Structure formats: C-alpha cells, structure tokens
Amino acid sequence: MSAASADRELPVTNSGDAWVVSPTGEQYWGRYGAAGLLAYDVARGVLLQHRVAWSHHGGTWALPGGALHEGESAREGAIREAQEEAGVPDGSVRARFESVLDLRIWSYTTVVADVVVPFEPVISDPESLALEWVPVDEVDRRPLHPGFAAAWPELRALLEVRPVAVVDAANVVGSVPDGWWKDRAGATARLRDRLDAWGRAGVAAERVTLDSTRWHPRVLLVAEGAARDVADPADSADVSCAVQIVRAPGAGDDTIVSVAQERLSRGDRVFVVTSDRGLAERIDGLRGVGTSGEDANASVVVRPVRWLLDQLDDGRR
C-alpha cells in the first residue's frame, strides 16, 4: 500500500505502512523503506502510473510501488506492489538492477526489471488514473513525480546496460578441493544453485564496476564433459532464475570464447570468470572485436575464480 492510501485513512495492513518523520519534519512513507518497479519492455517502453489527484503529488506520473514489509527485500516488495497496483502478472518480469535513494532514516529503491512475458497492466486499486506503457524518449515529456524525475536521467542511461557472467564451470569447481572429482556433475549442480542464489540476491555495483547500487546479472554456466548434462534452470517455468546452462559440445574453452564473443556482439557487459591463463588471453583478444552497432555499453573482462568465490561465500554467512 502506498502513501496515497494512508492519506485516505485506509486501515493499516502490514507493519511497514507508516510514516517516517525526519528530525526536520519531512515525512516519508514506509517504516522499512519503500520500493517501486520500473518495468521495461524493449518494444513498448516503461510502465508508468498516473496518480490520482488526492494522492501525494497527485496528477503526476510515477512508478507503481509502496512501503516494504518487514524482512522483505526491495526486489520482492517492488514486484508485490506492482502486482497489487498494476496487475503485473507473476513471472512476467526479471529484475536487472536496483537504484537506492538512501536518506539514512528512510530509503527508496527503484527496481528496474525486464519484461520477459508481455502483459497489459490493470488498474487494481483507487490510486491510479491510468497505467500506460510510455516510450523511453517520451517519459520526461510527462509531468513526473519529483522523486522519479530526479532519478530518471540515471535510470534511463542504464536501461541499455546488461551485465552477463560467463562462468567456466570446470575451472571454478576444480579450484575447491571438496571431492568434486568423484562427482563432477553433482559439484557443477551445487555451483549452479549457488550462482542462482547469487544472481537473484544481486551484486553490489562496485563489484561489477557499474553505476547504480545493485545488479542482478544473467549467468551463463558453461559445462563440459561429465558435467554437461546437469539440469538447466532455464528449462523451468521460473523466469526469475539467474542461471542458464551452456553445454559445451567439445572443449569448454572454445565454447566460453564463442559465448563471450556472441554476448559482446549483442552489446552486453561480459564478465568471464576463469583463472585459466590461456583462456584469459583468448578473452582479452576479444576486446578489440567491438560490436556491429558500435555499442558503447559493450565490453568484456576476465575475473578470477576467487572474485566469484568470495561473493558466493559472503552469501553463505
């Protein structure tokens, strides 16, 4: 529920629905902070909500969102609020990055998510005059909510940035002496599950040298040999899964180079995770390849296995 509902004195429905008051008197909605969803459809643009006149900054355009529940992540809360306010269907969006406005006493998180299953929004509460897909180039022509207007330039600039981690499964699995040689497929499956949790939870922006606050990279796990037939999460109905298995028909290194080059040609930010020096040199050779569209966002870098394992280990604590 957003602050608009509170203005009409609707009943409190969860412990997060309350005002936070700063020492200087400013009020912010959401005891545990608030979040909004920026759903991005490449073909149609950004989903915006036209706020009713009696709401906070009524008459402006903004994102569906509201107060977080206690213990709820910003990603979970933004999607829940968008479902409640705009009828966003389950499984229709996948989070890509988060931008946080942190005022210490209160925070607002914009969760930018890609539409993976197209849908039509539905007005499902009294807070909206309209819900529309607005082309990216036309967003700032609308009268925007001041908070969204301030954030939009950075958000827009990052809409074309797509981080992808291409992981050398054999190299990562082989770096940890945990008996992997007895069951390569089982060890790869365990790595797959840890990577999925890592991608869903998100990575601090500085760790992937990107702007904003937190990113949810796509993970392409390249498996070879005995590990090649490990189950692929991408085959499930869960579109929020972070990992896709790439089955190498032969040498894993050749597939990794091919996948990295293909993603680079799409304009992605590619992070190849390996500590294999020969493979790293081949990846470095891709840096001059560029893209057919001269995409300034495209790049490819190598990250050592320890870079990834440190983050996976942090997630266990």
Short mmCIF file of C-alpha atoms in Angstrom, two decimals, residues 15-213:
data_model
loop_
_atom_site.label_atom_id
_atom_site.label_comp_id
_atom_site.label_asym_id
_atom_site.label_seq_id
_atom_site.Cartn_x
_atom_site.Cartn_y
_atom_site.Cartn_z
CA SER A 15 3.79 -3.30 9.84
CA GLY A 16 5.53 -1.30 7.12
CA ASP A 17 2.57 1.00 6.43
CA ALA A 18 3.51 4.06 8.45
CA TRP A 19 5.17 7.44 8.08
CA VAL A 20 8.82 8.02 8.94
CA VAL A 21 9.37 11.57 10.18
CA SER A 22 12.80 13.22 9.91
CA PRO A 23 14.19 15.50 12.68
CA THR A 24 13.34 18.47 10.45
CA GLY A 25 9.75 17.36 9.89
CA GLU A 26 9.83 15.75 6.42
CA GLN A 27 7.62 12.67 6.10
CA TYR A 28 8.44 9.52 4.15
CA TRP A 29 6.10 6.58 3.61
CA GLY A 30 7.23 3.16 4.76
CA ARG A 31 8.59 2.17 8.16
CA TYR A 32 11.05 -0.19 6.46
CA GLY A 33 11.55 1.94 3.39
CA ALA A 34 9.70 1.79 0.08
CA ALA A 35 10.26 0.46 -3.41
CA GLY A 36 8.89 0.89 -6.91
CA LEU A 37 9.07 -1.20 -10.07
CA LEU A 38 10.33 0.18 -13.36
CA ALA A 39 9.13 -2.48 -15.79
CA TYR A 40 10.97 -2.09 -19.10
CA ASP A 41 9.63 -3.55 -22.32
CA VAL A 42 12.01 -3.01 -25.23
CA ALA A 43 9.12 -2.75 -27.68
CA ARG A 44 6.78 -0.54 -25.65
CA GLY A 45 8.86 1.36 -23.12
CA VAL A 46 8.34 1.93 -19.39
CA LEU A 47 5.19 1.19 -17.37
CA LEU A 48 4.03 4.39 -15.66
CA GLN A 49 1.20 5.13 -13.25
CA HIS A 50 -0.83 8.37 -13.48
CA ARG A 51 -1.52 9.21 -9.84
CA VAL A 52 -4.95 10.35 -8.68
CA ALA A 53 -5.38 13.95 -7.58
CA TRP A 54 -5.78 13.19 -3.85
CA SER A 55 -2.54 11.21 -3.65
CA HIS A 56 0.89 12.58 -2.74
CA HIS A 57 1.97 14.69 -5.75
CA GLY A 58 -1.34 13.81 -7.36
CA GLY A 59 -1.66 14.24 -11.10
CA THR A 60 1.95 13.30 -11.77
CA TRP A 61 3.32 10.16 -13.44
CA ALA A 62 5.48 7.73 -11.49
CA LEU A 63 6.17 4.05 -10.89
CA PRO A 64 3.85 1.61 -9.14
CA GLY A 65 5.26 0.97 -5.68
CA GLY A 66 4.85 1.44 -1.96
CA ALA A 67 6.01 0.51 1.54
CA LEU A 68 8.12 -2.58 2.11
CA HIS A 69 7.04 -5.27 4.54
CA GLU A 70 9.29 -6.17 7.45
CA GLY A 71 12.03 -8.52 6.26
CA GLU A 72 11.07 -8.11 2.61
CA SER A 73 13.76 -7.39 0.01
CA ALA A 74 13.36 -4.37 -2.24
CA ARG A 75 13.05 -6.67 -5.25
CA GLU A 76 10.27 -8.67 -3.61
CA GLY A 77 8.47 -5.57 -2.38
CA ALA A 78 8.60 -3.69 -5.68
CA ILE A 79 7.18 -6.63 -7.60
CA ARG A 80 4.50 -7.26 -4.97
CA GLU A 81 3.41 -3.61 -5.03
CA ALA A 82 3.33 -3.59 -8.83
CA GLN A 83 1.15 -6.69 -8.76
CA GLU A 84 -1.22 -5.04 -6.29
CA GLU A 85 -1.39 -1.67 -8.07
CA ALA A 86 -0.94 -2.54 -11.74
CA GLY A 87 -1.84 -6.20 -12.07
CA VAL A 88 1.69 -7.21 -13.09
CA PRO A 89 1.44 -10.99 -13.55
CA ASP A 90 3.64 -13.49 -11.73
CA GLY A 91 6.68 -14.39 -13.78
CA SER A 92 6.35 -11.53 -16.25
CA VAL A 93 9.43 -9.52 -15.20
CA ARG A 94 13.03 -10.27 -14.25
CA ALA A 95 14.99 -7.82 -12.08
CA ARG A 96 18.12 -6.35 -13.69
CA PHE A 97 19.32 -3.66 -11.29
CA GLU A 98 18.36 -1.57 -8.27
CA SER A 99 18.93 2.11 -7.59
CA VAL A 100 18.68 3.20 -3.94
CA LEU A 101 17.99 6.66 -2.56
CA ASP A 102 19.31 6.31 0.99
CA LEU A 103 18.41 9.13 3.39
CA ARG A 104 19.62 7.11 6.40
CA ILE A 105 16.33 7.39 8.23
CA TRP A 106 14.50 6.08 5.15
CA SER A 107 15.27 4.66 1.73
CA TYR A 108 13.53 4.24 -1.61
CA THR A 109 14.64 1.55 -4.06
CA THR A 110 13.82 1.62 -7.75
CA VAL A 111 13.91 -1.94 -9.09
CA VAL A 112 14.46 -1.97 -12.84
CA ALA A 113 13.15 -5.18 -14.38
CA ASP A 114 12.97 -6.51 -17.91
CA VAL A 115 9.63 -7.70 -19.20
CA VAL A 116 10.13 -11.33 -20.23
CA VAL A 117 6.44 -12.13 -20.80
CA PRO A 118 4.49 -9.18 -22.30
CA PHE A 119 1.37 -8.13 -20.40
CA GLU A 120 -1.24 -5.39 -20.23
CA PRO A 121 -1.44 -3.53 -16.90
CA VAL A 122 -4.71 -3.45 -15.00
CA ILE A 123 -5.84 -0.72 -12.60
CA SER A 124 -6.49 -2.71 -9.45
CA ASP A 125 -6.73 -0.05 -6.72
CA PRO A 126 -8.05 3.54 -6.41
CA GLU A 127 -4.61 5.18 -6.65
CA SER A 128 -4.32 5.23 -10.44
CA LEU A 129 -5.97 7.41 -13.06
CA ALA A 130 -4.22 5.43 -15.75
CA LEU A 131 -1.46 2.90 -16.40
CA GLU A 132 0.44 3.23 -19.65
CA TRP A 133 3.45 1.91 -21.49
CA VAL A 134 5.39 5.09 -22.30
CA PRO A 135 8.21 5.06 -24.87
CA VAL A 136 11.56 5.85 -23.26
CA ASP A 137 12.02 9.03 -25.31
CA GLU A 138 8.65 10.35 -24.14
CA VAL A 139 8.90 9.72 -20.40
CA ASP A 140 10.31 13.13 -19.49
CA ARG A 141 7.61 14.86 -21.53
CA ARG A 142 5.08 13.86 -18.86
CA PRO A 143 4.60 15.75 -15.57
CA LEU A 144 6.66 13.38 -13.41
CA HIS A 145 6.62 12.83 -9.66
CA PRO A 146 9.59 14.91 -8.37
CA GLY A 147 11.39 11.88 -6.95
CA PHE A 148 11.07 9.92 -10.17
CA ALA A 149 12.01 12.97 -12.25
CA ALA A 150 15.26 13.31 -10.29
CA ALA A 151 16.11 9.63 -10.72
CA TRP A 152 15.05 9.20 -14.35
CA PRO A 153 18.21 10.50 -16.15
CA GLU A 154 20.44 7.91 -14.46
CA LEU A 155 17.87 5.15 -14.80
CA ARG A 156 17.42 5.88 -18.50
CA ALA A 157 21.17 5.82 -19.11
CA LEU A 158 21.41 2.36 -17.54
CA LEU A 159 18.50 0.77 -19.40
CA GLU A 160 20.85 -0.43 -22.14
CA VAL A 161 23.47 -1.86 -19.76
CA ARG A 162 23.17 -5.66 -19.49
CA PRO A 163 25.76 -7.49 -17.37
CA VAL A 164 26.35 -11.17 -18.15
CA ALA A 165 28.69 -13.50 -16.26
CA VAL A 166 30.09 -16.34 -18.37
CA VAL A 167 31.38 -18.88 -15.85
CA ASP A 168 34.00 -21.55 -16.57
CA ALA A 169 32.33 -24.32 -14.54
CA ALA A 170 35.25 -26.77 -14.72
CA ASN A 171 37.74 -24.15 -13.56
CA VAL A 172 35.57 -22.91 -10.69
CA VAL A 173 34.62 -26.41 -9.50
CA GLY A 174 38.22 -27.60 -9.77
CA SER A 175 39.53 -24.75 -7.60
CA VAL A 176 37.90 -26.13 -4.45
CA PRO A 177 39.25 -29.49 -3.12
CA ASP A 178 35.89 -30.81 -1.93
CA GLY A 179 35.89 -34.16 -3.70
CA TRP A 180 34.46 -32.79 -6.94
CA TRP A 181 36.46 -35.35 -8.95
CA LYS A 182 34.22 -38.11 -7.57
CA ASP A 183 31.07 -36.46 -8.97
CA ARG A 184 31.68 -33.67 -11.47
CA ALA A 185 28.01 -33.33 -12.36
CA GLY A 186 26.99 -33.08 -8.70
CA ALA A 187 29.66 -30.45 -7.99
CA THR A 188 28.53 -28.45 -11.03
CA ALA A 189 24.90 -28.66 -9.89
CA ARG A 190 25.89 -27.29 -6.48
CA LEU A 191 27.74 -24.42 -8.18
CA ARG A 192 24.69 -23.78 -10.38
CA ASP A 193 22.45 -23.45 -7.33
CA ARG A 194 24.85 -21.08 -5.56
CA LEU A 195 25.12 -18.94 -8.69
CA ASP A 196 21.35 -18.79 -8.98
CA ALA A 197 21.06 -17.52 -5.39
CA TRP A 198 23.85 -15.01 -6.09
CA GLY A 199 22.18 -13.64 -9.20
CA ARG A 200 18.76 -13.40 -7.59
CA ALA A 201 20.08 -11.59 -4.49
CA GLY A 202 22.11 -9.20 -6.60
CA VAL A 203 25.67 -7.96 -6.70
CA ALA A 204 26.95 -4.65 -5.32
CA ALA A 205 27.51 -2.30 -8.28
CA GLU A 206 31.16 -1.64 -7.41
CA ARG A 207 31.93 -5.35 -7.71
CA VAL A 208 30.93 -5.30 -11.37
CA THR A 209 32.24 -1.75 -11.91
CA LEU A 210 28.83 -0.42 -12.89
CA ASP A 211 26.82 2.60 -11.81
CA SER A 212 23.74 2.50 -9.57
CA THR A 213 23.50 0.34 -6.42
#
